[in-house]
Tab-separated table of C-alpha atoms in Angstrom:
chain	number	residue	atom	x	y	z
A	1	UNK	CA	-41.731	32.244	-28.300
A	2	UNK	CA	-44.790	30.181	-27.476
A	3	UNK	CA	-45.639	30.032	-23.800
A	4	UNK	CA	-45.413	26.242	-23.791
A	5	UNK	CA	-41.824	26.138	-25.034
A	6	UNK	CA	-40.792	28.848	-22.582
A	7	UNK	CA	-42.211	26.815	-19.680
A	8	UNK	CA	-40.364	23.751	-20.927
A	9	UNK	CA	-37.012	25.593	-20.973
A	10	UNK	CA	-37.724	27.143	-17.616
A	11	UNK	CA	-38.532	23.842	-15.903
A	12	UNK	CA	-35.468	22.271	-17.544
A	13	UNK	CA	-33.260	25.052	-16.199
A	14	UNK	CA	-34.786	24.720	-12.733
A	15	UNK	CA	-34.206	20.958	-12.642
A	16	UNK	CA	-30.606	21.278	-13.788
A	17	UNK	CA	-29.932	23.922	-11.146
A	18	UNK	CA	-31.486	21.774	-8.424
A	19	UNK	CA	-29.431	18.787	-9.590
A	20	UNK	CA	-26.155	20.738	-9.479
A	21	UNK	CA	-26.982	22.156	-6.042
A	22	UNK	CA	-27.818	18.707	-4.630
A	23	UNK	CA	-24.648	17.282	-6.203
A	24	UNK	CA	-22.518	19.969	-4.585
A	25	UNK	CA	-24.076	19.202	-1.216
A	26	UNK	CA	-24.031	15.384	-1.331
A	27	UNK	CA	-20.707	14.777	-3.047
A	28	UNK	CA	-17.823	13.752	-0.714
A	29	UNK	CA	-15.091	16.320	-0.127
A	30	UNK	CA	-12.333	15.015	-2.352
A	31	UNK	CA	-14.447	13.247	-4.953
A	32	UNK	CA	-13.125	13.735	-8.471
A	33	UNK	CA	-9.691	15.111	-7.606
A	34	UNK	CA	-7.865	12.370	-9.496
A	35	UNK	CA	-10.737	10.703	-11.289
A	36	UNK	CA	-14.146	9.238	-10.642
A	37	UNK	CA	-13.455	8.353	-7.019
A	38	UNK	CA	-12.837	9.880	-3.602
A	39	UNK	CA	-9.147	10.897	-3.520
A	40	UNK	CA	-9.053	10.579	0.286
A	41	UNK	CA	-9.717	6.849	-0.116
A	42	UNK	CA	-6.027	6.492	-0.970
A	43	UNK	CA	-5.141	7.710	2.513
A	44	UNK	CA	-7.849	5.525	4.063
A	45	UNK	CA	-6.170	2.531	2.489
A	46	UNK	CA	-2.878	3.521	4.117
A	47	UNK	CA	-4.374	3.588	7.611
A	48	UNK	CA	-3.600	-0.017	8.508
A	49	UNK	CA	-1.288	-1.848	10.878
A	50	UNK	CA	1.851	-3.291	9.358
A	51	UNK	CA	2.286	-6.693	10.990
A	52	UNK	CA	5.089	-8.116	8.880
A	53	UNK	CA	8.183	-6.035	9.513
A	54	UNK	CA	10.536	-7.388	6.849
A	55	UNK	CA	13.975	-8.978	7.054
A	56	UNK	CA	15.778	-5.665	7.546
A	57	UNK	CA	13.981	-5.100	10.848
A	58	UNK	CA	14.997	-8.584	12.045
A	59	UNK	CA	18.609	-8.081	10.926
A	60	UNK	CA	18.927	-4.886	12.962
A	61	UNK	CA	19.102	-7.006	16.137
A	62	UNK	CA	19.742	-10.578	14.954
A	63	UNK	CA	22.558	-10.173	12.456
A	64	UNK	CA	24.322	-13.334	13.718
A	65	UNK	CA	21.232	-15.471	12.965
A	66	UNK	CA	20.999	-13.867	9.526
A	67	UNK	CA	24.649	-14.727	8.829
A	68	UNK	CA	24.040	-18.322	9.890
A	69	UNK	CA	20.948	-18.492	7.684
A	70	UNK	CA	22.756	-17.028	4.669
A	71	UNK	CA	25.503	-19.630	4.997
A	72	UNK	CA	23.207	-22.588	4.314
A	73	UNK	CA	20.312	-23.788	2.176
A	74	UNK	CA	17.691	-21.708	3.938
A	75	UNK	CA	19.347	-18.483	2.758
A	76	UNK	CA	16.380	-17.677	0.499
A	77	UNK	CA	13.780	-18.356	3.185
A	78	UNK	CA	12.728	-15.148	4.930
A	79	UNK	CA	12.447	-14.788	8.691
A	80	UNK	CA	8.715	-14.282	8.677
A	81	UNK	CA	8.100	-17.310	6.457
A	82	UNK	CA	8.381	-19.388	9.633
A	83	UNK	CA	8.236	-16.919	12.532
A	84	UNK	CA	4.783	-15.508	13.160
A	85	UNK	CA	5.101	-11.709	13.022
A	86	UNK	CA	4.981	-9.466	16.030
A	87	UNK	CA	1.694	-7.668	16.440
A	88	UNK	CA	3.092	-4.377	17.667
A	89	UNK	CA	6.202	-2.730	16.290
A	90	UNK	CA	7.223	-1.338	19.671
A	91	UNK	CA	7.034	-4.631	21.530
A	92	UNK	CA	10.526	-5.956	22.084
A	93	UNK	CA	11.341	-9.484	21.002
A	94	UNK	CA	12.355	-10.387	24.587
A	95	UNK	CA	8.910	-9.400	25.891
A	96	UNK	CA	6.852	-11.214	23.253
A	97	UNK	CA	9.089	-13.344	21.070
A	98	UNK	CA	7.848	-14.122	17.565
A	99	UNK	CA	6.342	-17.562	17.806
A	100	UNK	CA	7.484	-20.555	15.819
A	101	UNK	CA	5.605	-23.763	15.186
A	102	UNK	CA	8.363	-26.373	15.215
A	103	UNK	CA	6.388	-29.476	14.280
A	104	UNK	CA	6.908	-32.132	11.608
A	105	UNK	CA	3.745	-30.981	9.812
A	106	UNK	CA	5.079	-27.443	9.679
A	107	UNK	CA	8.266	-28.512	7.890
A	108	UNK	CA	6.188	-30.854	5.729
A	109	UNK	CA	4.239	-27.971	4.145
A	110	UNK	CA	7.338	-27.413	2.005
A	111	UNK	CA	9.312	-30.656	2.304
A	112	UNK	CA	6.712	-33.463	2.046
A	113	UNK	CA	6.798	-35.338	-1.255
A	114	UNK	CA	4.440	-33.860	-3.815
A	115	UNK	CA	4.780	-34.373	-7.595
A	116	UNK	CA	3.807	-30.722	-8.114
A	117	UNK	CA	6.917	-29.463	-6.358
A	118	UNK	CA	9.547	-31.904	-7.581
A	119	UNK	CA	12.520	-30.394	-9.426
A	120	UNK	CA	11.976	-27.015	-7.839
A	121	UNK	CA	15.116	-27.159	-5.719
A	122	UNK	CA	13.260	-27.915	-2.500
A	123	UNK	CA	14.378	-31.277	-0.996
A	124	UNK	CA	11.462	-33.699	-0.818
A	125	UNK	CA	10.992	-36.356	1.844
A	126	UNK	CA	8.370	-38.929	2.726
A	127	UNK	CA	7.719	-37.893	6.318
A	128	UNK	CA	6.486	-41.408	7.150
A	129	UNK	CA	9.781	-42.973	6.090
A	130	UNK	CA	12.505	-40.498	7.041
A	131	UNK	CA	13.069	-40.795	10.827
A	132	UNK	CA	9.405	-41.398	11.469
A	133	UNK	CA	7.869	-39.513	14.372
A	134	UNK	CA	11.043	-37.633	15.213
A	135	UNK	CA	10.837	-33.858	15.230
A	136	UNK	CA	12.883	-32.329	12.410
A	137	UNK	CA	14.554	-29.752	14.655
A	138	UNK	CA	16.001	-32.536	16.865
A	139	UNK	CA	18.671	-33.131	14.184
A	140	UNK	CA	18.441	-30.194	11.790
A	141	UNK	CA	19.124	-26.639	12.793
A	142	UNK	CA	16.229	-24.781	11.150
A	143	UNK	CA	18.433	-21.784	10.348
A	144	UNK	CA	21.122	-23.949	8.765
A	145	UNK	CA	19.508	-27.289	7.866
A	146	UNK	CA	22.764	-29.109	7.065
A	147	UNK	CA	24.249	-28.305	10.438
A	148	UNK	CA	23.258	-31.592	12.013
A	149	UNK	CA	23.263	-32.239	15.715
A	150	UNK	CA	24.273	-35.762	16.825
A	151	UNK	CA	21.449	-37.470	18.675
B	1	UNK	CA	-14.631	13.254	-17.648
B	2	UNK	CA	-13.362	15.831	-15.211
B	3	UNK	CA	-15.650	18.780	-16.169
B	4	UNK	CA	-18.652	16.467	-15.762
B	5	UNK	CA	-17.790	15.641	-12.153
B	6	UNK	CA	-16.690	19.106	-11.040
B	7	UNK	CA	-18.285	21.693	-13.329
B	8	UNK	CA	-17.280	24.751	-11.310
B	9	UNK	CA	-13.625	23.822	-10.860
B	10	UNK	CA	-13.323	22.946	-14.524
B	11	UNK	CA	-14.524	26.378	-15.541
B	12	UNK	CA	-12.130	28.171	-13.201
B	13	UNK	CA	-9.338	25.819	-14.333
B	14	UNK	CA	-7.790	24.872	-10.986
B	15	UNK	CA	-6.576	21.454	-12.139
B	16	UNK	CA	-6.030	20.549	-15.761
B	17	UNK	CA	-6.267	16.996	-17.014
B	18	UNK	CA	-2.911	17.351	-18.789
B	19	UNK	CA	-1.314	18.191	-15.452
B	20	UNK	CA	-2.701	15.007	-13.952
B	21	UNK	CA	-1.208	12.991	-16.803
B	22	UNK	CA	2.278	14.400	-16.206
B	23	UNK	CA	2.017	13.645	-12.472
B	24	UNK	CA	1.199	10.036	-13.355
B	25	UNK	CA	4.390	9.690	-15.409
B	26	UNK	CA	6.590	10.326	-12.355
B	27	UNK	CA	4.708	7.887	-10.137
B	28	UNK	CA	5.652	4.216	-9.899
B	29	UNK	CA	3.546	1.623	-11.681
B	30	UNK	CA	3.292	-1.383	-9.401
B	31	UNK	CA	3.166	-4.898	-10.697
B	32	UNK	CA	3.910	-8.434	-9.618
B	33	UNK	CA	5.662	-11.406	-11.136
B	34	UNK	CA	4.726	-14.966	-10.160
B	35	UNK	CA	7.137	-17.776	-10.947
B	36	UNK	CA	5.110	-20.984	-11.138
B	37	UNK	CA	8.353	-22.919	-11.609
B	38	UNK	CA	9.365	-21.908	-8.083
B	39	UNK	CA	6.072	-22.068	-6.173
B	40	UNK	CA	5.966	-25.058	-3.811
B	41	UNK	CA	2.439	-24.442	-2.547
B	42	UNK	CA	3.320	-24.049	1.134
B	43	UNK	CA	0.491	-21.556	1.698
B	44	UNK	CA	2.568	-19.044	3.646
B	45	UNK	CA	1.430	-16.223	1.363
B	46	UNK	CA	-2.236	-16.993	2.013
B	47	UNK	CA	-1.707	-16.979	5.763
B	48	UNK	CA	0.403	-13.820	5.685
B	49	UNK	CA	-2.151	-12.016	3.525
B	50	UNK	CA	-4.966	-12.858	5.912
B	51	UNK	CA	-2.962	-11.772	8.960
B	52	UNK	CA	-1.754	-8.549	7.412
B	53	UNK	CA	-5.090	-7.429	6.018
B	54	UNK	CA	-7.427	-8.690	8.783
B	55	UNK	CA	-9.248	-11.064	6.463
B	56	UNK	CA	-11.314	-13.677	8.361
B	57	UNK	CA	-9.412	-16.938	8.725
B	58	UNK	CA	-12.349	-19.067	7.525
B	59	UNK	CA	-12.350	-20.475	4.003
B	60	UNK	CA	-14.159	-18.528	1.198
B	61	UNK	CA	-12.449	-15.249	2.043
B	62	UNK	CA	-9.201	-14.919	0.156
B	63	UNK	CA	-7.260	-12.009	-1.240
B	64	UNK	CA	-4.708	-14.478	-2.546
B	65	UNK	CA	-4.935	-18.237	-2.790
B	66	UNK	CA	-3.089	-21.170	-4.363
B	67	UNK	CA	-4.611	-23.561	-6.860
B	68	UNK	CA	-3.276	-27.093	-7.178
B	69	UNK	CA	-3.549	-28.334	-10.756
B	70	UNK	CA	-3.288	-32.044	-11.497
B	71	UNK	CA	-3.412	-33.413	-15.030
B	72	UNK	CA	-3.934	-37.175	-15.023
B	73	UNK	CA	-2.824	-39.616	-17.736
B	74	UNK	CA	-6.128	-39.227	-19.605
B	75	UNK	CA	-5.609	-35.484	-19.858
B	76	UNK	CA	-8.311	-34.589	-17.345
B	77	UNK	CA	-7.530	-31.522	-15.279
B	78	UNK	CA	-8.407	-31.409	-11.588
B	79	UNK	CA	-8.154	-28.109	-9.716
B	80	UNK	CA	-8.009	-28.219	-5.938
B	81	UNK	CA	-7.639	-25.458	-3.423
B	82	UNK	CA	-8.513	-26.784	0.060
B	83	UNK	CA	-8.790	-23.750	2.341
B	84	UNK	CA	-7.084	-21.696	-0.348
B	85	UNK	CA	-3.922	-23.707	0.189
B	86	UNK	CA	-3.393	-22.078	3.581
B	87	UNK	CA	-2.534	-25.343	5.358
B	88	UNK	CA	-0.366	-26.643	2.536
B	89	UNK	CA	-1.431	-28.703	-0.445
B	90	UNK	CA	-1.327	-32.485	-0.644
B	91	UNK	CA	-1.506	-34.732	-3.668
B	92	UNK	CA	-4.321	-37.265	-3.496
B	93	UNK	CA	-3.412	-39.201	-6.669
B	94	UNK	CA	-0.608	-41.748	-6.975
B	95	UNK	CA	2.543	-40.663	-8.707
B	96	UNK	CA	1.930	-43.122	-11.580
B	97	UNK	CA	-1.487	-41.643	-12.395
B	98	UNK	CA	-0.194	-38.092	-12.717
B	99	UNK	CA	0.879	-36.701	-16.064
B	100	UNK	CA	1.651	-33.250	-14.749
B	101	UNK	CA	1.065	-31.289	-11.571
B	102	UNK	CA	1.801	-27.731	-10.511
B	103	UNK	CA	0.657	-24.943	-8.219
B	104	UNK	CA	-0.592	-21.535	-9.308
B	105	UNK	CA	-0.808	-18.673	-6.810
B	106	UNK	CA	-3.617	-16.321	-7.689
B	107	UNK	CA	-4.455	-12.794	-6.644
B	108	UNK	CA	-6.024	-9.662	-8.041
B	109	UNK	CA	-4.421	-8.982	-11.415
B	110	UNK	CA	-4.652	-5.182	-11.085
B	111	UNK	CA	-5.884	-4.747	-14.643
B	112	UNK	CA	-5.235	-1.593	-16.628
B	113	UNK	CA	-8.733	-1.944	-18.101
B	114	UNK	CA	-10.356	-3.229	-14.941
B	115	UNK	CA	-13.854	-4.689	-15.443
B	116	UNK	CA	-14.641	-4.194	-11.750
B	117	UNK	CA	-13.976	-0.462	-11.960
B	118	UNK	CA	-16.322	-0.146	-14.909
B	119	UNK	CA	-19.032	-2.137	-13.129
B	120	UNK	CA	-19.016	-0.089	-9.909
B	121	UNK	CA	-22.125	2.134	-9.906
B	122	UNK	CA	-20.877	4.591	-7.253
B	123	UNK	CA	-17.170	5.000	-7.986
B	124	UNK	CA	-16.108	3.107	-4.859
B	125	UNK	CA	-13.543	1.012	-6.702
B	126	UNK	CA	-10.869	2.755	-8.670
B	127	UNK	CA	-7.373	2.560	-10.086
B	128	UNK	CA	-4.979	4.623	-8.007
B	129	UNK	CA	-2.468	6.915	-9.765
B	130	UNK	CA	0.244	4.279	-9.220
B	131	UNK	CA	-1.769	1.539	-10.873
B	132	UNK	CA	-3.277	-0.336	-7.929
B	133	UNK	CA	-6.970	-1.222	-8.006
B	134	UNK	CA	-8.378	-0.194	-4.641
B	135	UNK	CA	-11.728	-0.214	-2.855
B	136	UNK	CA	-13.132	2.751	-0.949
B	137	UNK	CA	-14.553	1.030	2.146
B	138	UNK	CA	-16.640	3.975	3.255
B	139	UNK	CA	-18.168	4.633	-0.152
B	140	UNK	CA	-18.931	1.047	-1.258
B	141	UNK	CA	-22.631	0.187	-1.044
B	142	UNK	CA	-22.051	-3.579	-1.114
B	143	UNK	CA	-23.979	-4.328	-4.302
B	144	UNK	CA	-21.351	-6.947	-5.293
B	145	UNK	CA	-21.531	-6.110	-9.015
B	146	UNK	CA	-17.743	-5.947	-9.054
B	147	UNK	CA	-17.509	-9.499	-7.696
B	148	UNK	CA	-19.490	-10.730	-10.674
B	149	UNK	CA	-17.577	-8.530	-13.088
B	150	UNK	CA	-14.124	-9.781	-12.065
B	151	UNK	CA	-13.045	-12.489	-14.527
B	152	UNK	CA	-10.425	-13.788	-12.097
B	153	UNK	CA	-12.682	-14.236	-9.077
B	154	UNK	CA	-10.342	-12.098	-7.023
B	155	UNK	CA	-13.019	-10.203	-5.094
B	156	UNK	CA	-15.223	-11.213	-2.192
B	157	UNK	CA	-17.633	-9.693	0.299
B	158	UNK	CA	-15.885	-9.067	3.586
B	159	UNK	CA	-18.221	-10.361	6.348
B	160	UNK	CA	-16.869	-7.849	8.870
B	161	UNK	CA	-17.020	-4.609	6.899
B	162	UNK	CA	-19.879	-5.849	4.663
B	163	UNK	CA	-18.266	-4.315	1.585
B	164	UNK	CA	-16.284	-5.672	-1.342
B	165	UNK	CA	-12.708	-6.553	-0.493
B	166	UNK	CA	-9.731	-7.473	-2.612
B	167	UNK	CA	-5.963	-7.556	-2.878
B	168	UNK	CA	-4.464	-4.068	-2.614
B	169	UNK	CA	-0.818	-5.098	-3.184
B	170	UNK	CA	-0.674	-4.238	0.557
B	171	UNK	CA	-0.972	-0.560	-0.326
B	172	UNK	CA	-0.108	0.504	3.245
B	173	UNK	CA	3.136	-1.519	3.036
B	174	UNK	CA	4.378	-0.505	-0.393
B	175	UNK	CA	4.039	3.154	0.565
B	176	UNK	CA	6.518	2.473	3.404
B	177	UNK	CA	9.018	0.844	0.997
B	178	UNK	CA	8.110	-2.590	2.315
B	179	UNK	CA	7.093	-5.457	0.089
B	180	UNK	CA	3.567	-6.896	0.143
B	181	UNK	CA	3.073	-9.500	2.876
B	182	UNK	CA	2.824	-12.424	0.439
B	183	UNK	CA	6.124	-11.429	-1.218
B	184	UNK	CA	7.727	-10.865	2.166
B	185	UNK	CA	7.077	-14.417	3.389
B	186	UNK	CA	7.518	-16.447	0.190
B	187	UNK	CA	10.327	-18.920	1.037
B	188	UNK	CA	11.272	-19.635	-2.586
B	189	UNK	CA	11.003	-16.099	-3.989
B	190	UNK	CA	8.247	-17.245	-6.311
B	191	UNK	CA	6.640	-13.815	-6.095
B	192	UNK	CA	8.467	-10.714	-7.265
B	193	UNK	CA	7.075	-7.273	-6.611
B	194	UNK	CA	8.311	-4.066	-8.141
B	195	UNK	CA	7.906	-0.933	-10.161
B	196	UNK	CA	7.261	-1.533	-13.851
B	197	UNK	CA	8.545	1.939	-14.754
B	198	UNK	CA	11.903	1.350	-13.035
B	199	UNK	CA	14.169	-0.503	-15.455
B	200	UNK	CA	16.509	-1.489	-12.588
B	201	UNK	CA	13.840	-3.230	-10.512
B	202	UNK	CA	13.737	-6.977	-9.868
B	203	UNK	CA	10.355	-7.233	-11.528
B	204	UNK	CA	11.480	-5.715	-14.821
B	205	UNK	CA	14.515	-7.996	-14.992
B	206	UNK	CA	12.260	-10.972	-14.160
B	207	UNK	CA	9.956	-10.079	-17.059
B	208	UNK	CA	12.901	-9.477	-19.384
B	209	UNK	CA	14.597	-12.773	-18.563
B	210	UNK	CA	11.544	-15.037	-18.539
B	211	UNK	CA	8.782	-15.588	-21.084
B	212	UNK	CA	5.928	-14.237	-18.990
B	213	UNK	CA	2.209	-14.299	-19.619
B	214	UNK	CA	-0.860	-12.788	-18.038
B	215	UNK	CA	-4.039	-14.636	-17.154
B	216	UNK	CA	-6.899	-14.488	-19.687
B	217	UNK	CA	-5.171	-12.115	-22.123
B	218	UNK	CA	-8.052	-12.474	-24.597
B	219	UNK	CA	-10.225	-10.341	-22.311
B	220	UNK	CA	-7.912	-7.368	-22.937
B	221	UNK	CA	-7.732	-6.514	-19.264
B	222	UNK	CA	-3.981	-5.806	-19.611
B	223	UNK	CA	-3.286	-7.099	-16.144
B	224	UNK	CA	-0.095	-6.319	-14.269
B	225	UNK	CA	0.503	-9.721	-12.679
B	226	UNK	CA	2.948	-11.639	-14.866
B	227	UNK	CA	3.235	-15.420	-14.686
B	228	UNK	CA	6.296	-17.387	-15.700
B	229	UNK	CA	5.761	-21.025	-16.666
B	230	UNK	CA	2.018	-20.714	-17.139
B	231	UNK	CA	0.467	-23.858	-18.619
B	232	UNK	CA	-2.500	-23.806	-20.964
B	233	UNK	CA	-4.566	-25.715	-18.368
B	234	UNK	CA	-4.679	-22.681	-16.074
B	235	UNK	CA	-7.975	-20.900	-16.144
């Protein structure tokens, strides 16, 4: 074998070895376990706070409100659609109750007239015509909207 | 692929690629259905997504957002999304001028052939074994190639972590048998989340009952977000 070719093979082998050694050193621990990514990143994505607790968690204490809600038109609406979620799971509702923005504009995000949401089963109102300036919750019970209070 | 990444393990044969394939079969395959016929554009999903995933409340940073499509009588399409629809959407045109109007919630489509995964130079974005496209926060170098590669515009640079961010189907929630935050708060059940491999799930029955479509099917991304009532105006 000519000396030149031997040197070429030798340097090639040296470079490949160096590359593999560097790769072994630099590569993250779980890289390539499931594919071309760090498998531990799956667990990293799980390490997050769950703010929204779900209807089941609400029903564990407030079953009577759930029954009232299921009896009327807001049966499909979930608790946390309107109630801002609790930040900490261990905080009791009595200590920091889930907040609720009971304004006309809040109800209007679903119920104000908009041609894009007609015929979708959501009642539409012109908030400037229907009982102008009066808060919706004065007459309507938000959990059961057709349970009207006389005012 | 595997022997290239881990040459030594491949030789000793600790994990075989066939084994990985069989593990995948038992795992769920997550997907979402969006019913445009039910969406009222209240913006609760946008707000819930931002709260749940610590996305800055300013505009421009959205993991999910709602687009308000208005087709006027001349056939011109106007697409609005003020603040991603977080504060509700209002119609600016008169009722007489409108030919058609509807709302389209958008999110990451969790493609089977994801262009963002192919574009990532470091392997920081990947498809998890249960079919969710995720970002590795600690490994991302913030080159934003994936943001350009995404045909749906579903990715953005998070100003806090300074890396690419996107919808994860609330991966931390679905592992606890909870639904993603946007599905949890939707007042009209316009979003349906479920396992595509489970024939009993709500999502599969939604797809079976309704003529569903995916966004931009011509790109062959094979996305796993299925829209019912999708008009041809939607881009």
